[in-house]
XYZ file of C-alpha atoms in Angstrom:
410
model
C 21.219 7.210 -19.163
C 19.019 9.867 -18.021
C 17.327 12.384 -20.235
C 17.224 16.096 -19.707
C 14.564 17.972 -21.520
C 15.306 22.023 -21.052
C 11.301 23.434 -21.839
C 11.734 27.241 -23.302
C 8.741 29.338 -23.402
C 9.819 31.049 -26.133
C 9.837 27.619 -28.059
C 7.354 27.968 -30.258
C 7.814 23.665 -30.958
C 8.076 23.013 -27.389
C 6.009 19.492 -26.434
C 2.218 20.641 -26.430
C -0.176 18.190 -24.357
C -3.899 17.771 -26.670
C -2.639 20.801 -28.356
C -2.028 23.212 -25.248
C 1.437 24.342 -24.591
C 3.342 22.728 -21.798
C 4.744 25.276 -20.862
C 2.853 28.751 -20.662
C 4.211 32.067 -19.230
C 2.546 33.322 -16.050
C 0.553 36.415 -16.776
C 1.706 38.300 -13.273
C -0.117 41.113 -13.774
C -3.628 39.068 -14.084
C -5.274 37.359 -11.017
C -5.623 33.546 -11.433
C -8.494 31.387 -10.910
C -6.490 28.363 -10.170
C -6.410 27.920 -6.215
C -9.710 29.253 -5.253
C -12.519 27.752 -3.805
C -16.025 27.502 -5.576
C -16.979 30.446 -3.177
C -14.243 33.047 -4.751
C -14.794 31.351 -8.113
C -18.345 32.693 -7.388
C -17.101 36.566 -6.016
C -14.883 36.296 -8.962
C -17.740 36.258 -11.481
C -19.583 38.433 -9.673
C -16.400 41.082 -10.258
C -17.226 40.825 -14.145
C -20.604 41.255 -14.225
C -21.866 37.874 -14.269
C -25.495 37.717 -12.746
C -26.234 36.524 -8.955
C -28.608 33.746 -10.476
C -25.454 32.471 -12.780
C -22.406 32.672 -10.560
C -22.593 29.271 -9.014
C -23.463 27.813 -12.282
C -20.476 29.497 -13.734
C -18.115 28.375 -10.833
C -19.496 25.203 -11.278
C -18.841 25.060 -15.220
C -14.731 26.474 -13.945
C -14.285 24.139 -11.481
C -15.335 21.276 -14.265
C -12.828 22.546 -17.105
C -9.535 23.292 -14.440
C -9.804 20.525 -12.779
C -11.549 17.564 -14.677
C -10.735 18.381 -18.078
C -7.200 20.273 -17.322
C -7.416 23.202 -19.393
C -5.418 26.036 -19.093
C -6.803 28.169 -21.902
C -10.257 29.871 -21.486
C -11.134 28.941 -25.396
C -11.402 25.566 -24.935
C -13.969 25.916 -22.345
C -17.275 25.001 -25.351
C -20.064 25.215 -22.465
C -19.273 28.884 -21.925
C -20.836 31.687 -23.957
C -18.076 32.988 -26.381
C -18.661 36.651 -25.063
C -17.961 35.522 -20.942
C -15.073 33.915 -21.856
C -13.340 36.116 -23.661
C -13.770 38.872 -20.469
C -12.560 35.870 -18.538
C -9.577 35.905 -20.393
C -9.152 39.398 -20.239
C -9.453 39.595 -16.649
C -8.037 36.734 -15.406
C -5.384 33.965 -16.234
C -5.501 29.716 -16.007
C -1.936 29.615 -17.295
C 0.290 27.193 -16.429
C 3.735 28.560 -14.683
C 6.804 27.634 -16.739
C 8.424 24.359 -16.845
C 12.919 25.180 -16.950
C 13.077 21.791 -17.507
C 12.784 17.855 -17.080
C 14.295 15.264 -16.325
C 13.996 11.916 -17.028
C 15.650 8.916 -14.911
C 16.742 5.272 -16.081
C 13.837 4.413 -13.666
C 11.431 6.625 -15.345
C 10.931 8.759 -12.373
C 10.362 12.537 -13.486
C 12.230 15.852 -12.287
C 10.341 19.539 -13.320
C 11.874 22.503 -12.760
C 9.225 25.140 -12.278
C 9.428 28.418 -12.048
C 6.837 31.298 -10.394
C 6.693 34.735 -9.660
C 8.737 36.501 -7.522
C 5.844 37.640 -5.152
C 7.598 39.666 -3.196
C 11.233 37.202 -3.117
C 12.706 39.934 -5.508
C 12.828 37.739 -8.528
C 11.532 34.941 -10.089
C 11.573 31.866 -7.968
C 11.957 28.132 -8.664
C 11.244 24.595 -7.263
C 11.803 20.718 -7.877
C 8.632 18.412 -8.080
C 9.108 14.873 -8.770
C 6.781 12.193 -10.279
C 8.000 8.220 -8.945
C 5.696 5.358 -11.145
C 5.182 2.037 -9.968
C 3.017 -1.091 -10.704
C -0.304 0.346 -9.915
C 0.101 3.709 -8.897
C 1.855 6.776 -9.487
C 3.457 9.241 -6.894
C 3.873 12.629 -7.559
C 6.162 14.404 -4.708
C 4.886 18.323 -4.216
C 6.947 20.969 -2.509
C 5.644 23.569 0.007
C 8.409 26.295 0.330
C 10.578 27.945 -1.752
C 13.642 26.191 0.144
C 13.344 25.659 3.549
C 13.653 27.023 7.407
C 14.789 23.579 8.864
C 18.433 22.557 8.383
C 18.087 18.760 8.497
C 21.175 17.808 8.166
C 21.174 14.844 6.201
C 19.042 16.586 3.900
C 19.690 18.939 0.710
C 17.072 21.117 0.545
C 18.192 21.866 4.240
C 21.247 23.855 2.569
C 19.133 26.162 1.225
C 17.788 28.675 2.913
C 13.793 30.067 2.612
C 12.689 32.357 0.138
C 9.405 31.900 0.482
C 5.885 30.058 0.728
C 4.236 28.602 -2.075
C 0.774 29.514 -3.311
C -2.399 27.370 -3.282
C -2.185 28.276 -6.778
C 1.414 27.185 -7.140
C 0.950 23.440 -5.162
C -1.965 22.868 -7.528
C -0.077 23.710 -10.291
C 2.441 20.757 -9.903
C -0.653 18.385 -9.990
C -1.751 19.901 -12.772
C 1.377 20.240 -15.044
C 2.328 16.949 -14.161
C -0.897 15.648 -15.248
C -0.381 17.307 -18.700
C 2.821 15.995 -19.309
C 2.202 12.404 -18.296
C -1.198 12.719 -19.697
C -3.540 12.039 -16.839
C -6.329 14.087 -18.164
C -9.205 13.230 -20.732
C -8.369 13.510 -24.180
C -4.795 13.426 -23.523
C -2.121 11.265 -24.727
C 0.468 9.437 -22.574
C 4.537 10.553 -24.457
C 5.440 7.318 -26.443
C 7.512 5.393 -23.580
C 7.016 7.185 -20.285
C 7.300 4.340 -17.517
C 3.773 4.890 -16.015
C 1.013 2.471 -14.372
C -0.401 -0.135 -16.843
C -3.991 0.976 -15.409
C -5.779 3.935 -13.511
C -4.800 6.724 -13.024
C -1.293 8.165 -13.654
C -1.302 10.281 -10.714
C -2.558 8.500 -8.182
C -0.861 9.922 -5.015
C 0.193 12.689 -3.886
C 2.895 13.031 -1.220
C 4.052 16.446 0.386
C 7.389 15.366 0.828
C 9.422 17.892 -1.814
C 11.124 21.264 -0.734
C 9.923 22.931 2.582
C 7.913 21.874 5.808
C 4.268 21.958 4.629
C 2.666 22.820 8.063
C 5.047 25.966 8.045
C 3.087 26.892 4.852
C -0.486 25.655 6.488
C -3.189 27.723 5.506
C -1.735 27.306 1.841
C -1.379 23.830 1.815
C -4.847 23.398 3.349
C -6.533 25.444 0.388
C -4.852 23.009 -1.995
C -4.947 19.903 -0.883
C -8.987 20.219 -0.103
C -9.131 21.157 -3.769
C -6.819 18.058 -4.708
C -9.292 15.658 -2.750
C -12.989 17.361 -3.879
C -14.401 14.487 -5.190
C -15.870 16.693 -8.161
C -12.531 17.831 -9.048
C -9.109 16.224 -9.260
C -10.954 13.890 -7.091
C -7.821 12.451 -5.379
C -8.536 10.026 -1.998
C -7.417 11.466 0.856
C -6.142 8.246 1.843
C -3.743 8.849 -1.072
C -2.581 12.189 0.079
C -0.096 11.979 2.367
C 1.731 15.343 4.686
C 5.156 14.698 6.206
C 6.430 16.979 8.660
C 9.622 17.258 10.661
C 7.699 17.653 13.804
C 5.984 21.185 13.790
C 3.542 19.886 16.804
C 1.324 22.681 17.399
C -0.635 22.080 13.790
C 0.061 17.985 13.222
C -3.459 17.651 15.104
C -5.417 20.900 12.594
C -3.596 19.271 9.856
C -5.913 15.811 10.819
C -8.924 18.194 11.571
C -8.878 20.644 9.099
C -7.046 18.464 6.022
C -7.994 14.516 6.752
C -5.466 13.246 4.867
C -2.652 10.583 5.742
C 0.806 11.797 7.886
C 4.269 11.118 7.671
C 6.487 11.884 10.442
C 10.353 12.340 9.663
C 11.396 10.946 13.172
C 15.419 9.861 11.731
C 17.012 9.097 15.523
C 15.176 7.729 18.966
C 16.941 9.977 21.425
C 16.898 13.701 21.416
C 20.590 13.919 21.494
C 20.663 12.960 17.988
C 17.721 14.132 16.294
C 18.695 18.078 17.794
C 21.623 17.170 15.185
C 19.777 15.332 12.680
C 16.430 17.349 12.369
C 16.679 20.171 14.500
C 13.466 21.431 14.857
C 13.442 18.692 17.728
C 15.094 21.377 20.120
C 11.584 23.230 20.563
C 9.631 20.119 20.336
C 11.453 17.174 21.400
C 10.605 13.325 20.799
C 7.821 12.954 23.340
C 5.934 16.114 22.722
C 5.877 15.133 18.880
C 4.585 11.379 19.791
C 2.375 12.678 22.358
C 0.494 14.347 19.092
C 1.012 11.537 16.605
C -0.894 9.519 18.911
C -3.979 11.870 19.402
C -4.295 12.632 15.641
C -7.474 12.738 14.480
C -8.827 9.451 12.939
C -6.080 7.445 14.005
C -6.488 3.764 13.546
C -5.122 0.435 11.991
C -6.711 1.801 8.422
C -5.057 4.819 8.916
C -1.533 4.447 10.388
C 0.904 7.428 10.582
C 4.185 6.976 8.625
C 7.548 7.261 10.194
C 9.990 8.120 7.784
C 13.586 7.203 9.257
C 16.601 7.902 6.918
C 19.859 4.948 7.012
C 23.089 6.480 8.275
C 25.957 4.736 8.410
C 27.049 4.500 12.013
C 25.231 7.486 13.104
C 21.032 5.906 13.745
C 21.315 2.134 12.139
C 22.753 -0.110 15.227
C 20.439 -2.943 16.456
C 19.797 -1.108 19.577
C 18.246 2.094 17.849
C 16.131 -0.766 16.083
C 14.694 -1.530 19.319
C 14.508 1.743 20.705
C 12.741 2.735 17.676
C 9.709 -0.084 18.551
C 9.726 0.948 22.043
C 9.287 4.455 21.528
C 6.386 3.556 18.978
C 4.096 1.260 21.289
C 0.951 1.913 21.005
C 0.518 3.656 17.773
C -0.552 2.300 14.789
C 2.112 2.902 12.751
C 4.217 2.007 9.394
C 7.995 2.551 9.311
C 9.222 3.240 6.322
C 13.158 3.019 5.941
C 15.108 5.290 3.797
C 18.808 4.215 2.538
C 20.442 7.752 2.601
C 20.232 9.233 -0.468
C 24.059 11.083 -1.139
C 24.093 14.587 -2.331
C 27.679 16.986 -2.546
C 29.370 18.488 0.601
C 27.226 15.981 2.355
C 28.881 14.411 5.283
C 26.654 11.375 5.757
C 27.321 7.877 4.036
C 24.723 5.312 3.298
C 23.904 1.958 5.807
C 25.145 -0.811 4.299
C 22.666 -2.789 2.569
C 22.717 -5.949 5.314
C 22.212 -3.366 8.145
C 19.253 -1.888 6.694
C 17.809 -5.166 6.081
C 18.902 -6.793 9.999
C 17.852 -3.064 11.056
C 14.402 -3.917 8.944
C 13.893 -7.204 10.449
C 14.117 -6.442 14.195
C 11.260 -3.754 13.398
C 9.158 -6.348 11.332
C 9.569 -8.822 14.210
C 7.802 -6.505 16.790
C 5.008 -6.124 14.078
C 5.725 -3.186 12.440
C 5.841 -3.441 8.573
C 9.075 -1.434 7.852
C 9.458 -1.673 4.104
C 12.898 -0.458 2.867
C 12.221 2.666 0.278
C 13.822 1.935 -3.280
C 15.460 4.649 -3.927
C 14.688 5.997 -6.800
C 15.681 9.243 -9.553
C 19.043 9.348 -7.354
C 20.727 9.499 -11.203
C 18.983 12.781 -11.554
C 18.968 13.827 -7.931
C 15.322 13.489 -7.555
C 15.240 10.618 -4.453
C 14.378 11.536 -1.559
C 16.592 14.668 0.203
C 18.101 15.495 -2.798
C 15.617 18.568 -4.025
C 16.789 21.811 -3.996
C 16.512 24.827 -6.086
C 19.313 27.866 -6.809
C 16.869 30.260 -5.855
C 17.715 32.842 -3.063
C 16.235 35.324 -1.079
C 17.216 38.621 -2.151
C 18.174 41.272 0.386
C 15.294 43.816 1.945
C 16.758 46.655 0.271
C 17.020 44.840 -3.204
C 13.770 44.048 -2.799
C 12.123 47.159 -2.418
C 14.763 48.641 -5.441
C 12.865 45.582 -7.194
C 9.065 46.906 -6.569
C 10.348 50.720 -6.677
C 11.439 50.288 -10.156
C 8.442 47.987 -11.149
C 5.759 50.203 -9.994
C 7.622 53.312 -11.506
């Protein structure tokens, strides 16, 4: 039976982690230090007074106590002078956004509901993250968007439509919250039966694979993701961060450049017919222009295959002959297929492969050397596998908007 947890903030008893609230009200009207690189940690000490001889110390000493230690309360931070940290406090905030609620599968996979700022959406806005543990490692799945401009069809976030881009500050957060709940930081405890890893640590990957295309959200996702992998920080391998991407070819080959972590491609049919149906982003950059760029990513190689992600419908991409299609269309790229039995999700229109076709489907793949695990799915209970995330936030009308920031800054 799953487990919901619903997290007020007014709950003065709700679940603390070492003693720090779980849950923490954003202070809007206060600019946070979480998201920024050493070099505006720096500018932002400098905006307090702090001396040009100090403020890389001082950045230095932040970066340590966000990201190492996990604290999200300036107090706590011993190594600081009492007097800088209370006009840290009063300037800026390190608060974690609030957590609607959890959920908790019969697998032990993890659902948050979190909730931001409206920043400029109108109202407050909400997204799913979702934390999967297995035998030696745990994978925490990160949205990117606020819903989501693609309309996959197969996929539920694809019903809803974008409100908006998330904040470096607001991807970081889900590593960071998650890591407080599970316990993944120093000093903290682990809740009395969570399913976790029996060693290392409890977040161990990191996939961008929640609501939202990430490379539609680039510059963002960049910011955090080179802050998830500084190996002074959260210190995550960037061979344990993976991107996936519908095909949004113009920045797959920046995103190996600029970000050096692994990619997933959600490829889902082998001709274009389909996939304009399936994932139809595919209409501006059809099947060849998006393999053209898989295979001149950056570092490409046998240690660092790209991941195809390709989702089982029944009757619609799972015949023997899109099997084979599949391995032609890959030759020559070093490459991992991972299939995905369709996970169901209301009004949806697609059914699942049957088990035996997945597996025949699996085993023509394997033959032509491909490894082609099939995904477990996993959280479907409480709609957490894989293209079941989705949010009820919604983009308010231009109008309501501005009524919104009218009446706000009145």
């Amino acid at each position: 039976m799953a487990i919901t947890l619903d997290i007020a903030r007014e709950n003065p008893n709700a679940p603390t982690v070492s003693g720090i609230p779980a849950s923490v009200s954003p202070e809007d009207e206060k600019p946070t230090l979480i998201g920024l690189t050493r070099e505006e940690l720096a500018e932002a000490m400098a905006e307090i007074g702090v001396p040009e001889k100090q403020r890389r110390m001082r950045a230095s000493q932040l970066w340590h106590w966000l990201y190492v230690r996990g604290v999200s309360d300036f107090t706590l931070m011993t190594n600081i002078a009492k007097d800088l940290r209370a006009k840290l406090a009063e300037t800026f905030t390190i608060a974690r956004p609030e957590i609607v609620s959890e959920q908790i599968s019969v697998d032990g996979t993890r659902k948050w509901l979190f909730r931001f700022p409206a920043r400029g959406a109108g109202r407050p806005v909400e997204v799913e993250t979702v934390y999967i543990p297995e035998e030696g490692r745990g994978t925490l799945c990160i949205s990117s968007q606020v819903g989501c401009t693609l309309t996959c069809t197969f996929c539920h976030t694809g019903t809803q439509k974008l409100v908006r881009n998330l904040t470096a500050e607001e991807i970081l957060s889900q590593i960071l919250i998650a890591r407080d709940r599970l316990g993944d930081f120093p000093d903290a405890s682990t809740p009395q039966g969570a399913i976790v890893p029996s060693e290392g640590r409890l977040v161990s990957n990191i996939v961008m694979m929640g609501m939202g295309e990430p490379l539609y959200n680039f510059d963002n996702v960049k910011k955090a993701l080179l802050i998830a992998s500084d190996g002074e920080g959260l210190s995550l391998s960037k061979r344990r961060i993976t991107l996936s991407t519908s095909g949004v070819v113009p920045e797959i080959a920046r995103a190996g450049a600029e970000i050096g972590c692994m990619l997933a491609i959600s490829l889902h049919a082998v001709r274009d017919d389909l996939r304009d149906v399936l994932v139809p982003i595919n209409k501006k950059w059809p099947i060849k222009d998006l393999l053209d760029a898989c295979r001149a990513y950056p570092g490409l190689s046998n240690a660092k295959r790209i991941t195809f992600e390709y989702v089982m419908l029944k009757g619609v991409n799972d015949s023997n002959q899109d099997a084979l299609d599949l391995v032609r269309l890959l030759k020559g790229i070093p490459a991992k297929i991972n299939l995905i039995p369709f996970n169901p999700w209301p009004g949806s229109e697609y059914e699942c492969s049957d088990w035996e076709r997945i597996e025949e489907f699996a085993d023509i793949v394997n033959r032509a050397g491909y490894a082609s695990p099939i995904r477990t799915p996993r959280g479907r209970d409480i709609f957490a596998a894989c293209g079941q995330l989705k949010s009820a936030s919604e983009r308010m009308r231009k109008k309501d908007r501005e009524a919104v920031a009218a009446s706000a800054g009145a």
